[in-house]
mmCIF file of C-alpha atoms in Angstrom:
data_model
loop_
_atom_site.group_PDB
_atom_site.id
_atom_site.type_symbol
_atom_site.label_atom_id
_atom_site.label_comp_id
_atom_site.label_asym_id
_atom_site.label_seq_id
_atom_site.Cartn_x
_atom_site.Cartn_y
_atom_site.Cartn_z
ATOM 1 C CA ASP A 1 82.551 147.510 145.600
ATOM 2 C CA ALA A 2 81.349 144.254 144.140
ATOM 3 C CA GLY A 3 83.890 141.487 143.827
ATOM 4 C CA VAL A 4 84.142 138.946 141.060
ATOM 5 C CA THR A 5 80.740 137.430 140.355
ATOM 6 C CA GLN A 6 80.020 134.107 138.690
ATOM 7 C CA SER A 7 76.861 132.457 137.445
ATOM 8 C CA PRO A 8 75.267 130.082 137.895
ATOM 9 C CA THR A 9 76.225 129.046 141.430
ATOM 10 C CA HIS A 10 75.466 125.381 140.785
ATOM 11 C CA LEU A 11 74.774 123.398 137.668
ATOM 12 C CA ILE A 12 73.939 119.783 136.926
ATOM 13 C CA LYS A 13 74.492 118.371 133.445
ATOM 14 C CA THR A 14 74.653 114.932 131.878
ATOM 15 C CA ARG A 15 77.515 113.425 129.885
ATOM 16 C CA GLY A 16 77.772 114.725 126.343
ATOM 17 C CA GLN A 17 75.999 118.006 127.055
ATOM 18 C CA HIS A 18 77.450 121.468 126.677
ATOM 19 C CA VAL A 19 77.795 124.081 129.442
ATOM 20 C CA THR A 20 78.462 127.850 129.562
ATOM 21 C CA LEU A 21 79.739 129.497 132.715
ATOM 22 C CA ARG A 22 79.831 133.266 133.172
ATOM 23 C CA CYS A 23 82.081 135.658 135.022
ATOM 24 C CA SER A 24 81.978 139.371 135.682
ATOM 25 C CA PRO A 25 85.290 140.875 136.817
ATOM 26 C CA ILE A 26 85.845 143.592 139.369
ATOM 27 C CA SER A 27 85.126 146.997 137.856
ATOM 28 C CA GLY A 28 88.260 148.323 136.167
ATOM 29 C CA HIS A 29 89.874 144.896 135.806
ATOM 30 C CA LYS A 30 90.697 143.973 132.234
ATOM 31 C CA SER A 31 92.027 140.448 132.692
ATOM 32 C CA VAL A 32 90.059 137.324 133.523
ATOM 33 C CA SER A 33 91.465 133.875 134.264
ATOM 34 C CA TRP A 34 89.644 130.574 134.602
ATOM 35 C CA TYR A 35 90.615 127.678 136.888
ATOM 36 C CA GLN A 36 89.200 124.210 137.467
ATOM 37 C CA GLN A 37 89.257 122.855 141.018
ATOM 38 C CA VAL A 38 88.518 119.181 141.425
ATOM 39 C CA LEU A 39 87.423 118.118 144.898
ATOM 40 C CA GLY A 40 90.431 117.812 147.193
ATOM 41 C CA GLN A 41 92.852 119.454 144.781
ATOM 42 C CA GLY A 42 94.222 122.908 144.181
ATOM 43 C CA PRO A 43 92.885 125.004 141.303
ATOM 44 C CA GLN A 44 94.274 124.186 137.845
ATOM 45 C CA PHE A 45 94.807 126.979 135.316
ATOM 46 C CA ILE A 46 92.630 126.792 132.178
ATOM 47 C CA PHE A 47 92.770 130.180 130.404
ATOM 48 C CA GLN A 48 93.748 133.810 130.813
ATOM 49 C CA TYR A 49 92.184 136.579 128.767
ATOM 50 C CA TYR A 50 93.195 140.202 128.529
ATOM 51 C CA GLU A 51 91.563 142.845 126.354
ATOM 52 C CA LYS A 52 89.444 140.143 124.705
ATOM 53 C CA GLU A 53 92.439 138.094 123.612
ATOM 54 C CA GLU A 54 93.670 134.754 124.953
ATOM 55 C CA ARG A 55 96.981 135.329 126.702
ATOM 56 C CA GLY A 56 97.580 131.942 128.273
ATOM 57 C CA ARG A 57 96.226 128.412 128.132
ATOM 58 C CA GLY A 58 96.669 125.485 130.469
ATOM 59 C CA ASN A 59 96.771 121.802 129.668
ATOM 60 C CA PHE A 60 93.104 121.275 128.887
ATOM 61 C CA PRO A 61 91.496 119.648 125.814
ATOM 62 C CA ASP A 62 89.925 121.594 122.975
ATOM 63 C CA ARG A 63 86.504 120.875 124.476
ATOM 64 C CA PHE A 64 87.262 123.820 126.718
ATOM 65 C CA SER A 65 87.002 127.283 125.197
ATOM 66 C CA ALA A 66 86.445 130.791 126.432
ATOM 67 C CA ARG A 67 85.975 134.311 125.327
ATOM 68 C CA GLN A 68 86.034 137.806 126.776
ATOM 69 C CA PHE A 69 83.563 140.523 125.843
ATOM 70 C CA PRO A 70 84.111 144.285 125.349
ATOM 71 C CA ASN A 71 82.854 144.905 128.905
ATOM 72 C CA TYR A 72 85.597 142.448 130.116
ATOM 73 C CA SER A 73 83.124 139.829 131.291
ATOM 74 C CA SER A 74 83.933 136.302 130.216
ATOM 75 C CA GLU A 75 82.373 132.962 129.375
ATOM 76 C CA LEU A 76 83.847 129.506 129.735
ATOM 77 C CA ASN A 77 82.380 126.861 127.450
ATOM 78 C CA VAL A 78 82.825 123.124 127.816
ATOM 79 C CA ASN A 79 81.537 120.761 125.120
ATOM 80 C CA ALA A 80 80.884 117.008 125.242
ATOM 81 C CA LEU A 81 80.923 116.910 129.039
ATOM 82 C CA LEU A 82 82.624 114.018 130.788
ATOM 83 C CA LEU A 83 82.124 112.804 134.331
ATOM 84 C CA GLY A 84 85.641 114.033 135.088
ATOM 85 C CA ASP A 85 84.622 117.604 134.276
ATOM 86 C CA SER A 86 82.739 117.724 137.557
ATOM 87 C CA ALA A 87 84.488 120.434 139.554
ATOM 88 C CA LEU A 88 84.361 123.934 140.954
ATOM 89 C CA TYR A 89 85.117 126.401 138.156
ATOM 90 C CA LEU A 90 86.745 129.557 139.423
ATOM 91 C CA CYS A 91 87.113 132.878 137.716
ATOM 92 C CA ALA A 92 89.737 135.395 138.785
ATOM 93 C CA SER A 93 90.113 138.974 137.658
ATOM 94 C CA SER A 94 93.084 141.309 137.728
ATOM 95 C CA LEU A 95 93.928 144.772 136.486
ATOM 96 C CA ASP A 96 96.116 143.291 133.801
ATOM 97 C CA THR A 97 97.986 140.009 133.285
ATOM 98 C CA GLN A 98 100.682 140.850 135.849
ATOM 99 C CA ASN A 99 98.668 141.973 138.868
ATOM 100 C CA GLU A 100 97.091 140.169 141.831
ATOM 101 C CA GLN A 101 94.239 137.857 140.867
ATOM 102 C CA PHE A 102 90.986 138.135 142.837
ATOM 103 C CA PHE A 103 88.816 135.019 142.793
ATOM 104 C CA GLY A 104 85.074 134.690 142.547
ATOM 105 C CA PRO A 105 83.039 132.135 144.519
ATOM 106 C CA GLY A 106 83.019 129.661 141.650
ATOM 107 C CA THR A 107 80.403 127.620 139.809
ATOM 108 C CA ARG A 108 79.930 124.056 141.033
ATOM 109 C CA LEU A 109 79.416 121.814 137.984
ATOM 110 C CA THR A 110 78.199 118.276 138.440
ATOM 111 C CA VAL A 111 78.172 115.942 135.442
ATOM 112 C CA LEU A 112 76.001 112.837 135.780
ATOM 113 C CA GLY B 1 106.716 119.673 134.927
ATOM 114 C CA GLU B 2 106.741 122.460 137.445
ATOM 115 C CA SER B 3 104.513 122.015 140.436
ATOM 116 C CA VAL B 4 103.941 123.357 143.909
ATOM 117 C CA GLY B 5 103.099 120.989 146.696
ATOM 118 C CA LEU B 6 102.310 121.063 150.395
ATOM 119 C CA HIS B 7 103.885 118.809 152.962
ATOM 120 C CA LEU B 8 100.858 117.946 155.090
ATOM 121 C CA PRO B 9 97.243 117.546 153.998
ATOM 122 C CA THR B 10 95.849 118.416 157.465
ATOM 123 C CA LEU B 11 96.908 120.395 160.509
ATOM 124 C CA SER B 12 95.005 120.594 163.776
ATOM 125 C CA VAL B 13 95.808 123.238 166.384
ATOM 126 C CA GLN B 14 94.289 124.765 169.514
ATOM 127 C CA GLU B 15 93.026 128.330 169.525
ATOM 128 C CA GLY B 16 95.837 130.699 170.435
ATOM 129 C CA ASP B 17 98.605 128.407 169.179
ATOM 130 C CA ASN B 18 100.886 129.426 166.342
ATOM 131 C CA SER B 19 100.390 127.475 163.097
ATOM 132 C CA ILE B 20 103.011 126.689 160.486
ATOM 133 C CA ILE B 21 101.984 125.455 157.046
ATOM 134 C CA ASN B 22 104.726 124.301 154.691
ATOM 135 C CA CYS B 23 105.081 124.143 150.937
ATOM 136 C CA ALA B 24 107.798 122.878 148.605
ATOM 137 C CA TYR B 25 108.143 124.125 145.063
ATOM 138 C CA SER B 26 110.105 122.650 142.212
ATOM 139 C CA ASN B 27 110.709 125.484 139.750
ATOM 140 C CA SER B 28 113.887 127.267 140.849
ATOM 141 C CA ALA B 29 113.192 130.006 138.274
ATOM 142 C CA SER B 30 109.973 131.071 140.012
ATOM 143 C CA ASP B 31 110.179 134.549 141.464
ATOM 144 C CA TYR B 32 106.729 135.176 142.935
ATOM 145 C CA PHE B 33 104.736 133.138 145.459
ATOM 146 C CA ILE B 34 101.341 133.642 147.052
ATOM 147 C CA TRP B 35 99.469 132.071 149.925
ATOM 148 C CA TYR B 36 95.696 131.701 149.591
ATOM 149 C CA LYS B 37 93.004 130.786 152.111
ATOM 150 C CA GLN B 38 89.906 128.985 150.884
ATOM 151 C CA GLU B 39 86.868 128.611 153.098
ATOM 152 C CA SER B 40 84.128 126.138 152.303
ATOM 153 C CA GLY B 41 81.955 127.281 149.398
ATOM 154 C CA LYS B 42 84.197 130.219 148.550
ATOM 155 C CA GLY B 43 86.949 131.040 146.135
ATOM 156 C CA PRO B 44 90.596 131.382 147.240
ATOM 157 C CA GLN B 45 91.362 134.568 149.150
ATOM 158 C CA PHE B 46 94.763 136.270 148.979
ATOM 159 C CA ILE B 47 96.644 136.222 152.280
ATOM 160 C CA ILE B 48 100.196 137.278 151.610
ATOM 161 C CA ASP B 49 102.788 137.158 148.854
ATOM 162 C CA ILE B 50 106.566 137.206 148.537
ATOM 163 C CA ARG B 51 109.048 137.761 145.754
ATOM 164 C CA SER B 52 112.233 135.794 145.353
ATOM 165 C CA ASN B 53 114.427 138.760 146.309
ATOM 166 C CA MET B 54 113.054 138.504 149.848
ATOM 167 C CA ASP B 55 113.257 135.739 152.441
ATOM 168 C CA LYS B 56 110.603 136.992 154.835
ATOM 169 C CA ARG B 57 107.512 139.113 154.695
ATOM 170 C CA GLN B 58 105.096 139.952 157.481
ATOM 171 C CA GLY B 59 101.447 140.829 157.447
ATOM 172 C CA GLN B 60 98.842 141.069 160.145
ATOM 173 C CA ARG B 61 99.275 137.846 162.200
ATOM 174 C CA VAL B 62 100.831 136.111 159.180
ATOM 175 C CA THR B 63 104.416 135.697 158.065
ATOM 176 C CA VAL B 64 105.707 134.053 154.928
ATOM 177 C CA LEU B 65 109.236 132.640 154.798
ATOM 178 C CA LEU B 66 111.035 131.735 151.605
ATOM 179 C CA ASN B 67 114.078 129.494 151.493
ATOM 180 C CA LYS B 68 115.324 129.466 147.902
ATOM 181 C CA THR B 69 118.188 127.116 148.680
ATOM 182 C CA VAL B 70 115.831 124.238 149.416
ATOM 183 C CA LYS B 71 112.862 125.660 147.482
ATOM 184 C CA HIS B 72 110.620 125.855 150.491
ATOM 185 C CA LEU B 73 107.861 128.234 151.567
ATOM 186 C CA SER B 74 106.095 128.421 154.872
ATOM 187 C CA LEU B 75 103.121 130.356 156.220
ATOM 188 C CA GLN B 76 103.106 131.175 159.896
ATOM 189 C CA ILE B 77 99.859 132.236 161.567
ATOM 190 C CA ALA B 78 100.197 133.761 165.002
ATOM 191 C CA ALA B 79 97.559 133.223 167.721
ATOM 192 C CA THR B 80 95.445 131.035 165.495
ATOM 193 C CA GLN B 81 91.710 131.658 165.759
ATOM 194 C CA PRO B 82 88.699 129.453 164.849
ATOM 195 C CA GLY B 83 88.057 131.765 161.907
ATOM 196 C CA ASP B 84 91.407 130.705 160.461
ATOM 197 C CA SER B 85 90.005 127.223 159.848
ATOM 198 C CA ALA B 86 90.183 126.712 156.075
ATOM 199 C CA VAL B 87 92.222 125.126 153.335
ATOM 200 C CA TYR B 88 95.511 126.910 152.651
ATOM 201 C CA PHE B 89 97.253 126.815 149.268
ATOM 202 C CA CYS B 90 100.579 128.075 148.176
ATOM 203 C CA ALA B 91 100.750 129.162 144.572
ATOM 204 C CA GLU B 92 103.588 129.871 142.213
ATOM 205 C CA GLU B 93 103.316 132.387 139.430
ATOM 206 C CA TYR B 94 104.175 131.008 136.020
ATOM 207 C CA ASN B 95 104.699 133.542 133.274
ATOM 208 C CA GLN B 96 104.435 132.339 129.731
ATOM 209 C CA ALA B 97 102.363 134.545 127.427
ATOM 210 C CA GLY B 98 100.159 135.529 130.335
ATOM 211 C CA THR B 99 100.243 134.700 134.013
ATOM 212 C CA ALA B 100 99.094 131.384 135.432
ATOM 213 C CA LEU B 101 99.014 130.488 139.097
ATOM 214 C CA ILE B 102 100.217 126.980 139.809
ATOM 215 C CA PHE B 103 98.618 125.692 143.002
ATOM 216 C CA GLY B 104 99.549 122.869 145.299
ATOM 217 C CA LYS B 105 97.033 120.462 146.825
ATOM 218 C CA GLY B 106 96.409 122.422 149.999
ATOM 219 C CA THR B 107 96.557 121.970 153.753
ATOM 220 C CA THR B 108 93.350 121.873 155.772
ATOM 221 C CA LEU B 109 93.802 123.810 159.010
ATOM 222 C CA SER B 110 91.419 122.963 161.816
ATOM 223 C CA VAL B 111 91.368 125.204 164.890
ATOM 224 C CA SER B 112 89.626 123.983 168.007
ATOM 225 C CA SER B 113 88.646 126.263 170.870
#
């Protein structure tokens, strides 16, 4: 069975640009969570979605937004990129909001 | 606010030794904890979990201990192998309209043969 997949693998943007990251959950999983992992730190929770609705939000500015589609895949959008947004963005899927979260390999975003 | 932290940023051991990685948490109301392993270029991988109604749980070569009195978690890896080299995170489950995992900074385990 395929695990959580994320695209693209790597991405380079410049300050002020917009970026969209994509995640496909494990088949049968209805919840997707997004995390930001800055180099040398643990992942920081950004959002959790379940059945296309936002169920939780971390301490991130409104420049960060996400959505979940009917097939349970998800997109994370970041507007007006800052240098500090450079990080590994991780997607995790779970059966629902209370079950074990399985992480994808992440998208490495570099903002120049 | 609530946070989960690790005591040591790095740990170096010889192959075959037992490894112990420690973690302190601050939210006494937390009732679910997970240890993750993250290899270079990969996402975190679930190792073992424990609920607050337990003080010990064993897996294959790994054991997690929970001391609620001092809010301390540890991960013990028996007969450490080079393939165990990775960054290890403890995470605390935070439930508030959804489920967020609160991670600490991680301990880098290096195993030399």
